[in-house]
PDB file of C-alpha atoms and ligand atoms in Angstrom:
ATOM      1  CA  UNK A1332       2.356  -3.536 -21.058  1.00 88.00           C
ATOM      2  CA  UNK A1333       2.130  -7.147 -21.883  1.00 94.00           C
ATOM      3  CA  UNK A1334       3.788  -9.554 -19.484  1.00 95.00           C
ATOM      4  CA  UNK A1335       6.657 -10.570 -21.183  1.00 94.00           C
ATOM      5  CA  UNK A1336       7.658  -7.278 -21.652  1.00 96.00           C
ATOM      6  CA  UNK A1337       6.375  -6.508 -17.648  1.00 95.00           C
ATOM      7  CA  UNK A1338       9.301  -8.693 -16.776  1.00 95.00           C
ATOM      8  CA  UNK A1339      11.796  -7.310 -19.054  1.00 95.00           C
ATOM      9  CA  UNK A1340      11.445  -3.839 -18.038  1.00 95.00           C
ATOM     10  CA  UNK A1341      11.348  -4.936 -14.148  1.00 96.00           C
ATOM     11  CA  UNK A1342      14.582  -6.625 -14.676  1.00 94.00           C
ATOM     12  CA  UNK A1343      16.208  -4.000 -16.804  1.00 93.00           C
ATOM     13  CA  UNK A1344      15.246  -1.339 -13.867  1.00 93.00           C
ATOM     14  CA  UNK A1345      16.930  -4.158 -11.664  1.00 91.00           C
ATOM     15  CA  UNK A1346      19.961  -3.746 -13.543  1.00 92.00           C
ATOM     16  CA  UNK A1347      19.728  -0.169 -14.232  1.00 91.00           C
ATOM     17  CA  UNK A1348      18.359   1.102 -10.274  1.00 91.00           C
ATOM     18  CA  UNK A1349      21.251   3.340  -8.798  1.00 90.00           C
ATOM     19  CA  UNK A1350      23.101   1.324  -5.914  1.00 89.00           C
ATOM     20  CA  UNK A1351      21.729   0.458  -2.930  1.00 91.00           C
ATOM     21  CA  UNK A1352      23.213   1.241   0.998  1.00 92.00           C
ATOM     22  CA  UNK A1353      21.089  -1.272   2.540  1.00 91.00           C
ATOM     23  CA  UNK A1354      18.914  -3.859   1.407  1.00 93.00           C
ATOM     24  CA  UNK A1355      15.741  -3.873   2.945  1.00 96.00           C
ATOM     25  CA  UNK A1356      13.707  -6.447   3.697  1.00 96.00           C
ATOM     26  CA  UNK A1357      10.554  -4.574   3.784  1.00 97.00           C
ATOM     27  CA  UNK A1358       8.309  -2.405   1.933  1.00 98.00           C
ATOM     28  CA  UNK A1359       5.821   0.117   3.102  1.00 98.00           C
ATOM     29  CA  UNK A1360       3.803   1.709   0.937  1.00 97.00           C
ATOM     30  CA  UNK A1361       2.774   5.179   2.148  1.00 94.00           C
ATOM     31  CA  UNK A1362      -0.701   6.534   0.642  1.00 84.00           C
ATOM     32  CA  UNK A1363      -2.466   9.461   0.725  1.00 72.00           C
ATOM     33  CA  UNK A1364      -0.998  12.278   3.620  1.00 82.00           C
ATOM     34  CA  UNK A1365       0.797  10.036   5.400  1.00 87.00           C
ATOM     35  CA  UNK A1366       4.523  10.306   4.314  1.00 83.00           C
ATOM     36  CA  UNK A1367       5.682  12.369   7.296  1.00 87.00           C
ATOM     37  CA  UNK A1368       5.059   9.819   9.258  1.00 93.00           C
ATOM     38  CA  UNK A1369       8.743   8.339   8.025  1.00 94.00           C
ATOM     39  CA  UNK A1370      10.327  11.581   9.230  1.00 91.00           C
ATOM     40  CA  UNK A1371      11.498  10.857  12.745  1.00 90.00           C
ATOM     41  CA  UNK A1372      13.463   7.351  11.178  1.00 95.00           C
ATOM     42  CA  UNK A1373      17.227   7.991  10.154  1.00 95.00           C
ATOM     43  CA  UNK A1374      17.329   8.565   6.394  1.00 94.00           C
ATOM     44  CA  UNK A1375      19.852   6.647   4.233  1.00 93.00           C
ATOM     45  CA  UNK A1376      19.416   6.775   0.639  1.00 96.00           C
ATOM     46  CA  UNK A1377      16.302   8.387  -1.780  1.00 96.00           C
ATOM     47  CA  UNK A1378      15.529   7.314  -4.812  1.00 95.00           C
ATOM     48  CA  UNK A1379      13.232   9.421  -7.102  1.00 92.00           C
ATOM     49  CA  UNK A1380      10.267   7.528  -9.521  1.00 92.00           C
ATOM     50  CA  UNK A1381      12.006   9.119 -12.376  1.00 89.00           C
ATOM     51  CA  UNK A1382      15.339   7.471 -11.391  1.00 91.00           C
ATOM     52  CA  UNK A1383      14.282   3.962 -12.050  1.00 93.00           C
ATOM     53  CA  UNK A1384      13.576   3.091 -15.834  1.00 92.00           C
ATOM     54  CA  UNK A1385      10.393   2.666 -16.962  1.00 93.00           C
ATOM     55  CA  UNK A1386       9.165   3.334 -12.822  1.00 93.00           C
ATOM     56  CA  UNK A1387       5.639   4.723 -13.174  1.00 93.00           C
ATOM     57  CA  UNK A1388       5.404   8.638 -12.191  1.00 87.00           C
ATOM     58  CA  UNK A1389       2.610  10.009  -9.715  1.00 77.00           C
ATOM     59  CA  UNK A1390       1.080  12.624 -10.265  1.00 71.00           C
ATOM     60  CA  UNK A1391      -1.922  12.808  -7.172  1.00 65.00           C
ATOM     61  CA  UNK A1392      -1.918  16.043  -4.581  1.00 62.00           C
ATOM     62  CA  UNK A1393      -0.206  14.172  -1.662  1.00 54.00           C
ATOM     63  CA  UNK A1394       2.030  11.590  -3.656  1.00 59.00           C
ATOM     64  CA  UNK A1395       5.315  13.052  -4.241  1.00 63.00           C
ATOM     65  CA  UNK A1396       6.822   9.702  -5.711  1.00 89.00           C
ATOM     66  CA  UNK A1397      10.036   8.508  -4.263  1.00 93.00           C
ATOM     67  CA  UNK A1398      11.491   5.891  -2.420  1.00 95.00           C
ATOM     68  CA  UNK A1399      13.432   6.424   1.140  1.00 96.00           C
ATOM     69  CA  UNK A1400      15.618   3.639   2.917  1.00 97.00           C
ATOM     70  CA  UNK A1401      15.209   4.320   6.389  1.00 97.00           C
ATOM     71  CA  UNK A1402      16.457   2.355   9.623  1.00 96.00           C
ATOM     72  CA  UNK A1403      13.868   1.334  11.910  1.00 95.00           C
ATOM     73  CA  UNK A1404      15.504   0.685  15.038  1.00 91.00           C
ATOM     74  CA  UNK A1405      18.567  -0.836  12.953  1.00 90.00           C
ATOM     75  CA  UNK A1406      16.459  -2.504  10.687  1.00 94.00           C
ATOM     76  CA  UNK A1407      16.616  -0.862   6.482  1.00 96.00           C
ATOM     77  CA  UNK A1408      12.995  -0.296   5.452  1.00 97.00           C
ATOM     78  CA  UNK A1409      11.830   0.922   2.006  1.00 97.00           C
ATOM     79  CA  UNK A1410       9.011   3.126   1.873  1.00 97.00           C
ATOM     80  CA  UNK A1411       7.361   4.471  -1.079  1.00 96.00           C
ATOM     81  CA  UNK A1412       6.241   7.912  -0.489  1.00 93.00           C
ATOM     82  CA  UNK A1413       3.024   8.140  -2.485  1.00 86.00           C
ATOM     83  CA  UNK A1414       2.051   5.398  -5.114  1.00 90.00           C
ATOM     84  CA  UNK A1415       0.178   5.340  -8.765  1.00 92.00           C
ATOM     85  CA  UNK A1416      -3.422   4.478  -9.137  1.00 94.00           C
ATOM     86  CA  UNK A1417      -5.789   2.854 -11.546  1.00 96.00           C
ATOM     87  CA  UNK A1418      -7.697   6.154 -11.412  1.00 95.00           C
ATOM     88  CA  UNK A1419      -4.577   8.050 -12.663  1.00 92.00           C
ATOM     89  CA  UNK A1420      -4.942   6.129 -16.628  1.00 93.00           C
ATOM     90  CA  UNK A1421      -2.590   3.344 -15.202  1.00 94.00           C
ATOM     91  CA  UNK A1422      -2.685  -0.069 -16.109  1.00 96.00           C
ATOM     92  CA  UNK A1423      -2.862  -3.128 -12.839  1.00 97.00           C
ATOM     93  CA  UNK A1424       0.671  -3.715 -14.333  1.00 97.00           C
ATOM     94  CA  UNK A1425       1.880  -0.292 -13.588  1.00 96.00           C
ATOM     95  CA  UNK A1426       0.569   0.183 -10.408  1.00 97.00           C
ATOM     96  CA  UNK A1427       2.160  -2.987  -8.868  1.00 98.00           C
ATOM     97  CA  UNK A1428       5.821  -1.842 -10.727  1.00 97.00           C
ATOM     98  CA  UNK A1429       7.623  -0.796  -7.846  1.00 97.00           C
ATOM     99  CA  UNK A1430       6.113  -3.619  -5.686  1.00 98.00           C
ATOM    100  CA  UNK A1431       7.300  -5.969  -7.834  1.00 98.00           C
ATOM    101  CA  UNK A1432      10.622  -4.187  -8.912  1.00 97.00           C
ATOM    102  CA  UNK A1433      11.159  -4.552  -4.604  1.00 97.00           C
ATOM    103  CA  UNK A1434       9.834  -7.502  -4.744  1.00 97.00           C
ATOM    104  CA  UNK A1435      12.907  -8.625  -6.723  1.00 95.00           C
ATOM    105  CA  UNK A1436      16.033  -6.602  -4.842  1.00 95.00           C
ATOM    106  CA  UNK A1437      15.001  -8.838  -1.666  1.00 95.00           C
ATOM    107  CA  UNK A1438      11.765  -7.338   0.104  1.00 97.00           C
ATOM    108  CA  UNK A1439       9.762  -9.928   1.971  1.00 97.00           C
ATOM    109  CA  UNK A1440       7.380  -8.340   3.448  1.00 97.00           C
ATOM    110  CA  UNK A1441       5.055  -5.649   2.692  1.00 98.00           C
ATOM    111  CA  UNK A1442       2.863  -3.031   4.245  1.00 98.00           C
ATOM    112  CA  UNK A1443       0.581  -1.069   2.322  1.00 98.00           C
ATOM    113  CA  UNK A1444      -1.374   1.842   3.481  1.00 96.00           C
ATOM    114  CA  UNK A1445      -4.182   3.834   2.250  1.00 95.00           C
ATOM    115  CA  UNK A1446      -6.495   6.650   3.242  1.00 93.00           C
ATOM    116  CA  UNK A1447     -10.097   5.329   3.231  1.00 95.00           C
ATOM    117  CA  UNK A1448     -13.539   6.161   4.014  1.00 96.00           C
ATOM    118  CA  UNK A1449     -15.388   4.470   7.180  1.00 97.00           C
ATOM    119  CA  UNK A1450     -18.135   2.007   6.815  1.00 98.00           C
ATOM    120  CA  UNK A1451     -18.230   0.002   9.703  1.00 97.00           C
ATOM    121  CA  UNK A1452     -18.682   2.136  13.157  1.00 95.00           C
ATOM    122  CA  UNK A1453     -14.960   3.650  13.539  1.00 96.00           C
ATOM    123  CA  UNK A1454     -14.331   6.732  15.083  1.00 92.00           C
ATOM    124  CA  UNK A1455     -12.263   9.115  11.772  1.00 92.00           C
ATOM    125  CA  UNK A1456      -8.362   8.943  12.607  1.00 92.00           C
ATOM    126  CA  UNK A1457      -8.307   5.176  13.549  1.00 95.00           C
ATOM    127  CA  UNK A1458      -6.044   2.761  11.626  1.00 97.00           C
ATOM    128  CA  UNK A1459      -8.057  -0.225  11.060  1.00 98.00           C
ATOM    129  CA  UNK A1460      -6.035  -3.593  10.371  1.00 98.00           C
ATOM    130  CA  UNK A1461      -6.904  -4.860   7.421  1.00 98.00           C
ATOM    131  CA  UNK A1462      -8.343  -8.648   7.404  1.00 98.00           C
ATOM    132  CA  UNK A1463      -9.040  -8.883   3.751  1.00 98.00           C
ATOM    133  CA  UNK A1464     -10.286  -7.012   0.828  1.00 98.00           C
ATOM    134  CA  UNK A1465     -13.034  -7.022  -1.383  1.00 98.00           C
ATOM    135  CA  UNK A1466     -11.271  -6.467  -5.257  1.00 98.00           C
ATOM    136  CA  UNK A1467     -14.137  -4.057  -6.737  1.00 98.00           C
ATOM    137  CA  UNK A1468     -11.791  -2.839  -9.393  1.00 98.00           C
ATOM    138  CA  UNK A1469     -12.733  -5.176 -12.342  1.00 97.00           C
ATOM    139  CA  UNK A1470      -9.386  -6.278 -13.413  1.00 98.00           C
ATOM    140  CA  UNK A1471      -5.542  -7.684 -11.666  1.00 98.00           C
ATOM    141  CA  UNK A1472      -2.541  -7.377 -12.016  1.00 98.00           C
ATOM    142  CA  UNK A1473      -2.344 -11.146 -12.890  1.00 98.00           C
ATOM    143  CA  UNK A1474      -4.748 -10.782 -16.632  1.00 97.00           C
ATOM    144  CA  UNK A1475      -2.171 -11.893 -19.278  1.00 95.00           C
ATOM    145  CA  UNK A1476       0.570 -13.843 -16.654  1.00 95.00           C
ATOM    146  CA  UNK A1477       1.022 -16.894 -18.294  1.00 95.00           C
ATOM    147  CA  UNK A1478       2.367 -19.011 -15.256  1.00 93.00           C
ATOM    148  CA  UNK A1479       0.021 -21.568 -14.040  1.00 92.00           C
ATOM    149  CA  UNK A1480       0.852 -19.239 -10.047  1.00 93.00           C
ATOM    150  CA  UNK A1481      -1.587 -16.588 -11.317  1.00 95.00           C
ATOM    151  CA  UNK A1482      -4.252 -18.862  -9.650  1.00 96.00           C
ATOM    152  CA  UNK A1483      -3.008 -17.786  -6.500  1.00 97.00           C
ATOM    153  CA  UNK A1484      -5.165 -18.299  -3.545  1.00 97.00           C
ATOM    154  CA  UNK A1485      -6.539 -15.035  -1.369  1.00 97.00           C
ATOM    155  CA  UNK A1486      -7.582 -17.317   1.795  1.00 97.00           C
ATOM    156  CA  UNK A1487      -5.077 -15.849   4.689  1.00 97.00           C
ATOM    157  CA  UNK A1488      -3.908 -13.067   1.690  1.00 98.00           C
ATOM    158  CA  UNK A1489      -3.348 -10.815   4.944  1.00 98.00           C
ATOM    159  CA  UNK A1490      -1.046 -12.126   7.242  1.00 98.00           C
ATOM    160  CA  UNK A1491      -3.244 -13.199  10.159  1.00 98.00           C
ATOM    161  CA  UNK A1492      -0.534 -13.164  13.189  1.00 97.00           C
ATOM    162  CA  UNK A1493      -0.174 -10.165  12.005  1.00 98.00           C
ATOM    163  CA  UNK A1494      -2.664  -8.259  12.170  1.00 98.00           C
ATOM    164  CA  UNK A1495      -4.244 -10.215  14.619  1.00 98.00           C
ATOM    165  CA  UNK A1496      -1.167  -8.930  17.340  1.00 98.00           C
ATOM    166  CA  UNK A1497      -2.259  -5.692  16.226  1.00 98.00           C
ATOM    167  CA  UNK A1498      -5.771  -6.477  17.102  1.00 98.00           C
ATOM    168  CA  UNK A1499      -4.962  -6.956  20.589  1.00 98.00           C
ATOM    169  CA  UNK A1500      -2.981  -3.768  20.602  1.00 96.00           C
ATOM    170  CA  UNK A1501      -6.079  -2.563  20.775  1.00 96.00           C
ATOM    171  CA  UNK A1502      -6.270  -1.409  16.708  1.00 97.00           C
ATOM    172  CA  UNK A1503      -9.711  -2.318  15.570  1.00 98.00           C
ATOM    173  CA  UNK A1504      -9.635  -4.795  12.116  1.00 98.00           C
ATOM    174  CA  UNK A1505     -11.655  -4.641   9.002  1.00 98.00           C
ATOM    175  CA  UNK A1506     -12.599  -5.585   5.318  1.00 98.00           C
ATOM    176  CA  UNK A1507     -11.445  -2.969   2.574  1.00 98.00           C
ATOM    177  CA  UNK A1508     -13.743  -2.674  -0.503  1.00 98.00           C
ATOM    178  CA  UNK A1509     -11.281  -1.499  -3.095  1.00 98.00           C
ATOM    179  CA  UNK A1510     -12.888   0.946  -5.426  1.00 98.00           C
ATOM    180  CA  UNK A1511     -11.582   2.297  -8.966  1.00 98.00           C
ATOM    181  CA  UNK A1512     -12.549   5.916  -8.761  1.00 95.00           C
ATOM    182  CA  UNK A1513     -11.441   8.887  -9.509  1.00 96.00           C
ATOM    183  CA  UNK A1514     -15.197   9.917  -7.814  1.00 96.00           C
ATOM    184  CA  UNK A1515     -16.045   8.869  -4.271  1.00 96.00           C
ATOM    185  CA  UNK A1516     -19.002   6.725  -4.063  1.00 97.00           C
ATOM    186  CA  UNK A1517     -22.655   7.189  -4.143  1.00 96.00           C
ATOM    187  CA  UNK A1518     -24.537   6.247  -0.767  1.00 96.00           C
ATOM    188  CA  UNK A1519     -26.284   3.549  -2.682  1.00 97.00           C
ATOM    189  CA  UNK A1520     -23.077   1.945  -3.384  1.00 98.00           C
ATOM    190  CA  UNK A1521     -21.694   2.451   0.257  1.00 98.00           C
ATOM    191  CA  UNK A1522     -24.774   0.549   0.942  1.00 97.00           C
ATOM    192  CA  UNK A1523     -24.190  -2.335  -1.574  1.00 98.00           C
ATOM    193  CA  UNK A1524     -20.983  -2.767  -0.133  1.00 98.00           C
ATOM    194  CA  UNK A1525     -21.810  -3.044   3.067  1.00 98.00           C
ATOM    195  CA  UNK A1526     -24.123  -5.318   2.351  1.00 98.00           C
ATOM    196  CA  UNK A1527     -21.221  -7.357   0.706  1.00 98.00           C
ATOM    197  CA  UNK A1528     -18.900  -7.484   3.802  1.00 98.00           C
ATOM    198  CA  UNK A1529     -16.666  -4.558   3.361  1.00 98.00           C
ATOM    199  CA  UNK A1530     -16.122  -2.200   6.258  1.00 98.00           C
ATOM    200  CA  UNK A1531     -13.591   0.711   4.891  1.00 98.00           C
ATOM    201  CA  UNK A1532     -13.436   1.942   1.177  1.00 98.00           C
ATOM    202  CA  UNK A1533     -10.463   3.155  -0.555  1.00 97.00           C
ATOM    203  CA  UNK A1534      -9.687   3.533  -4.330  1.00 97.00           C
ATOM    204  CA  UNK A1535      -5.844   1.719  -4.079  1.00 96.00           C
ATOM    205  CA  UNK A1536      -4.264  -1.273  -2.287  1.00 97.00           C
ATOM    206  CA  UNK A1537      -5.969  -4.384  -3.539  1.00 98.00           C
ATOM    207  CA  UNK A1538      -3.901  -4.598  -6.910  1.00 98.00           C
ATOM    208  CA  UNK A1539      -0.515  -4.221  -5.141  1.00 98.00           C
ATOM    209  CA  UNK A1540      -2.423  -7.198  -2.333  1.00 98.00           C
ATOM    210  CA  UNK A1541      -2.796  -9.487  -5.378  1.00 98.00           C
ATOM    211  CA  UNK A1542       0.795  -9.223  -6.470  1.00 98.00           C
ATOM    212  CA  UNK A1543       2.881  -9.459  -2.970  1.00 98.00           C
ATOM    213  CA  UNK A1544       0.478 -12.567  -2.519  1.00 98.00           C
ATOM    214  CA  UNK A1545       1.554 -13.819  -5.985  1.00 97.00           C
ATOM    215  CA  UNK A1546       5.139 -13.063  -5.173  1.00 97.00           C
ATOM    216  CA  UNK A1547       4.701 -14.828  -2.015  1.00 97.00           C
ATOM    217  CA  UNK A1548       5.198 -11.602   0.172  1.00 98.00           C
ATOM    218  CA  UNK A1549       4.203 -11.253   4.075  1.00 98.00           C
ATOM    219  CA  UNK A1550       1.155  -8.786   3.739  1.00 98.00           C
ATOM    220  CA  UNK A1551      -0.019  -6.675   6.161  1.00 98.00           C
ATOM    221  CA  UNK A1552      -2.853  -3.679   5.272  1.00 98.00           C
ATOM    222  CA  UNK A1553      -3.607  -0.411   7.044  1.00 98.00           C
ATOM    223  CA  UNK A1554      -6.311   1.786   6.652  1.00 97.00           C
ATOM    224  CA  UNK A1555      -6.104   5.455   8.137  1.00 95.00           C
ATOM    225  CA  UNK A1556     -10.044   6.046   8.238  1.00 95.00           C
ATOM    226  CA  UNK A1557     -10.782  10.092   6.945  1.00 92.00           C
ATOM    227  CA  UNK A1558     -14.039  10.244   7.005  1.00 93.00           C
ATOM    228  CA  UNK A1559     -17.412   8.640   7.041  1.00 94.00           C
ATOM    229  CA  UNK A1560     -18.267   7.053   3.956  1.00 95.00           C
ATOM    230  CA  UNK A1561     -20.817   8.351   1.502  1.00 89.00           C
ATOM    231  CA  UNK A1562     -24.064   9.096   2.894  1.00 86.00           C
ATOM    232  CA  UNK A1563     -23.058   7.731   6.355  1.00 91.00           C
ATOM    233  CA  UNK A1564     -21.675  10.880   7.763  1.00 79.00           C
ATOM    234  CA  UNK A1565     -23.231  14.535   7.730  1.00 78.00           C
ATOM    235  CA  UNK A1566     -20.320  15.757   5.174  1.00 75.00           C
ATOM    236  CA  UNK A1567     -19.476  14.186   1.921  1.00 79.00           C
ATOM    237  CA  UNK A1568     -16.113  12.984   1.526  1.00 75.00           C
ATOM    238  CA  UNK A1569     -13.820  15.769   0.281  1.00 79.00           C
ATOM    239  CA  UNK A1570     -10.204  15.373  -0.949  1.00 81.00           C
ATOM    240  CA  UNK A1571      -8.719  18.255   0.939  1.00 79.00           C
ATOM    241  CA  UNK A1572     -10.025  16.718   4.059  1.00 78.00           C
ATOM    242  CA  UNK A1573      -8.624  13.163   3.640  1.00 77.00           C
ATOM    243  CA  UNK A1574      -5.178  14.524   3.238  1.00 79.00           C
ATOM    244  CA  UNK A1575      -5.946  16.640   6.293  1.00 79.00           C
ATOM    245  CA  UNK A1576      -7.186  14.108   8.380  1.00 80.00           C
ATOM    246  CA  UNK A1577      -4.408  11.612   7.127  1.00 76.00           C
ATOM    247  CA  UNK A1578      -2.097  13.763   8.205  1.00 75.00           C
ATOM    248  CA  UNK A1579      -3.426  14.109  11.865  1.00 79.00           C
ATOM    249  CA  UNK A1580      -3.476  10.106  11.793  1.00 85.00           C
ATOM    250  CA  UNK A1581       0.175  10.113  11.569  1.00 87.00           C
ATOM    251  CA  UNK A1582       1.271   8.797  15.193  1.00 88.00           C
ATOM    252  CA  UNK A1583      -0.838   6.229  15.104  1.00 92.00           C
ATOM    253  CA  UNK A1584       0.279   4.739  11.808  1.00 94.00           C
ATOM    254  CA  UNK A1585       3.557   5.232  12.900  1.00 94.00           C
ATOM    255  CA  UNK A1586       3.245   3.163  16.228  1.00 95.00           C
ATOM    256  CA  UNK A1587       1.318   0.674  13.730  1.00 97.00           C
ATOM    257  CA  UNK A1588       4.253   0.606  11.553  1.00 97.00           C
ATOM    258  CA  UNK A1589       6.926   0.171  14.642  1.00 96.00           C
ATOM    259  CA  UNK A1590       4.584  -2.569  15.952  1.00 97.00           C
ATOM    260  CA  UNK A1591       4.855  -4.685  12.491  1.00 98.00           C
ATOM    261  CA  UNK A1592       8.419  -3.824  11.573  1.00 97.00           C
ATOM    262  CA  UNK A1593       9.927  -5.398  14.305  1.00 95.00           C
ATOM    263  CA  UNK A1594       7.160  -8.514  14.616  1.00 96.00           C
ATOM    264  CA  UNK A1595       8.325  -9.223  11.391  1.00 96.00           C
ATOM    265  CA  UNK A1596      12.282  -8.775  12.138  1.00 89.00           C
ATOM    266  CA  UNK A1597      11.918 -11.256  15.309  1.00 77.00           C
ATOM    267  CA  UNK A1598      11.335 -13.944  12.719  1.00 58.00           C
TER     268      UNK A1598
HETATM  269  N1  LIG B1875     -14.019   6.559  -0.580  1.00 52.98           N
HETATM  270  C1  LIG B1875     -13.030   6.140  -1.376  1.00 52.98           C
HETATM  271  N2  LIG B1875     -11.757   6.407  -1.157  1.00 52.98           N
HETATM  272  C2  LIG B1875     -11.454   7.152  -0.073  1.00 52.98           C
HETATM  273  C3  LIG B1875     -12.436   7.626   0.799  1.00 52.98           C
HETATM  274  C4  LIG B1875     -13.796   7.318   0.532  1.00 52.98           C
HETATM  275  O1  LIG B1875     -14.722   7.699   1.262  1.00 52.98           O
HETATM  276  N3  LIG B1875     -11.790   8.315   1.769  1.00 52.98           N
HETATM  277  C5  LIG B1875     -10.465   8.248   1.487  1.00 52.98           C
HETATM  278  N4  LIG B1875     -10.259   7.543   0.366  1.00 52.98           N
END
């Protein structure tokens, strides 16, 4: 999908996206095992993948692909329940489609999460706030924009009163080394990227990270740690377990979510 044709199709599914209750303000992405984690939050409106023209589908165990509006308190949040990845045969372009698509009916903030494997020393279960991301995937959403914005800067990318209040909510924060997959990594790369700074791995995120910042969204990351990674630990990561352990995670995101929802709605 070239980027003219990116935008058309974004604003055509503007135009064409079945009418909305509320309007949130802001997106959270929901990754691997953790959609329940919405279900305690009064349900106003879904929205199916399929619905929106020309929406990427997913197609992952544990990424049913829809959207729910849900009040937080009173505040209207969107969140995606499951996303599309790289690994899947889709293009940067796709993957950021709904972020965007949001992006444009209003959102203004977004929080993505993802399941990812532990590098630094973090007990499996925590949710690690994310500082900022290594982009290990070889390409962005931005190859082919024409506007002279895709040199967007990636200093302060994750909003640092952000996660920083988190921080002294006693979450621990981190780097995330984004990863293209489909196959976990070797222990010799675990090492590598450790070596480069990174402190969770995950094979999502960073493309959707590139685009809120280009769209000028309030970014906050969350990593649900499900295992050690590669070679660190005495299993090797295992897909099964990572929606498990997700899953058990789920309070904790929650609070986390709570937490940033209504920092964000104070302001
Ligand atoms: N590596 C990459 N992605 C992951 C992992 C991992 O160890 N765990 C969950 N997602």
């Amino acid at each position: 999908m070239d980027w003219r044709t990116f935008e058309t199709n974004i604003q055509n599914s503007r135009e064409m996206m079945p009418q909305l209750r509320e309007k949130p303000t802001i997106l959270v992405v929901l990754g691997s095992g953790l959609f329940e984690v919405v279900k305690d939050w009064e349900e106003v409106q879904r929205i199916g993948f399929e619905e929106i023209p020309h929406h990427p589908r997913s197609g992952v165990m544990g990424h049913p692909g829809w959207y729910e509006i849900r009040l937080v308190g009173k505040i209207p949040v969107v969140f995606s329940l499951g996303r599309v990845h790289l690994y899947e045969g889709y293009t940067p372009r796709e993957v950021v489609y709904g972020l965007t698509l949001w992006a444009k009916l209003g959102v203004k903030g977004v929080v993505l999460t993802n399941a990812a494997g532990g590098i630094g020393e973090y007990e499996v279960g925590s949710v690690v706030a994310l500082t900022d991301h290594i982009n290990h995937q070889g390409t962005s959403p931005l190859v082919g924009c024409p506007s002279p914005q895709r040199f967007v800067p990636m200093v302060g990318a994750y909003d640092k009163s952000t996660w920083e209040y988190l921080s002294r909510q006693g979450f621990p924060t981190g780097v995330y080394a984004g990863v293209l997959g489909p196959q976990y990594e070797s222990p010799a790369e675990i090492k590598a990227l450790s070596f480069m700074g990174a402190t969770v791995v995950g094979m999502s995120m960073v493309q959707e990270a590139i685009m809120a910042r280009y769209l000028g969204l309030r970014l906050c990351g969350l990593s649900v740690v499900t295992n050690r990674a590669a070679g660190l630990g005495e299993h090797t990561p295992e897909h099964h377990h990572v929606l498990q352990t997700a899953k058990n995670a789920a309070k904790r995101i929650r609070d986390a979510l709570e937490m940033v929802i209504h920092l964000w709605e104070e302001k």
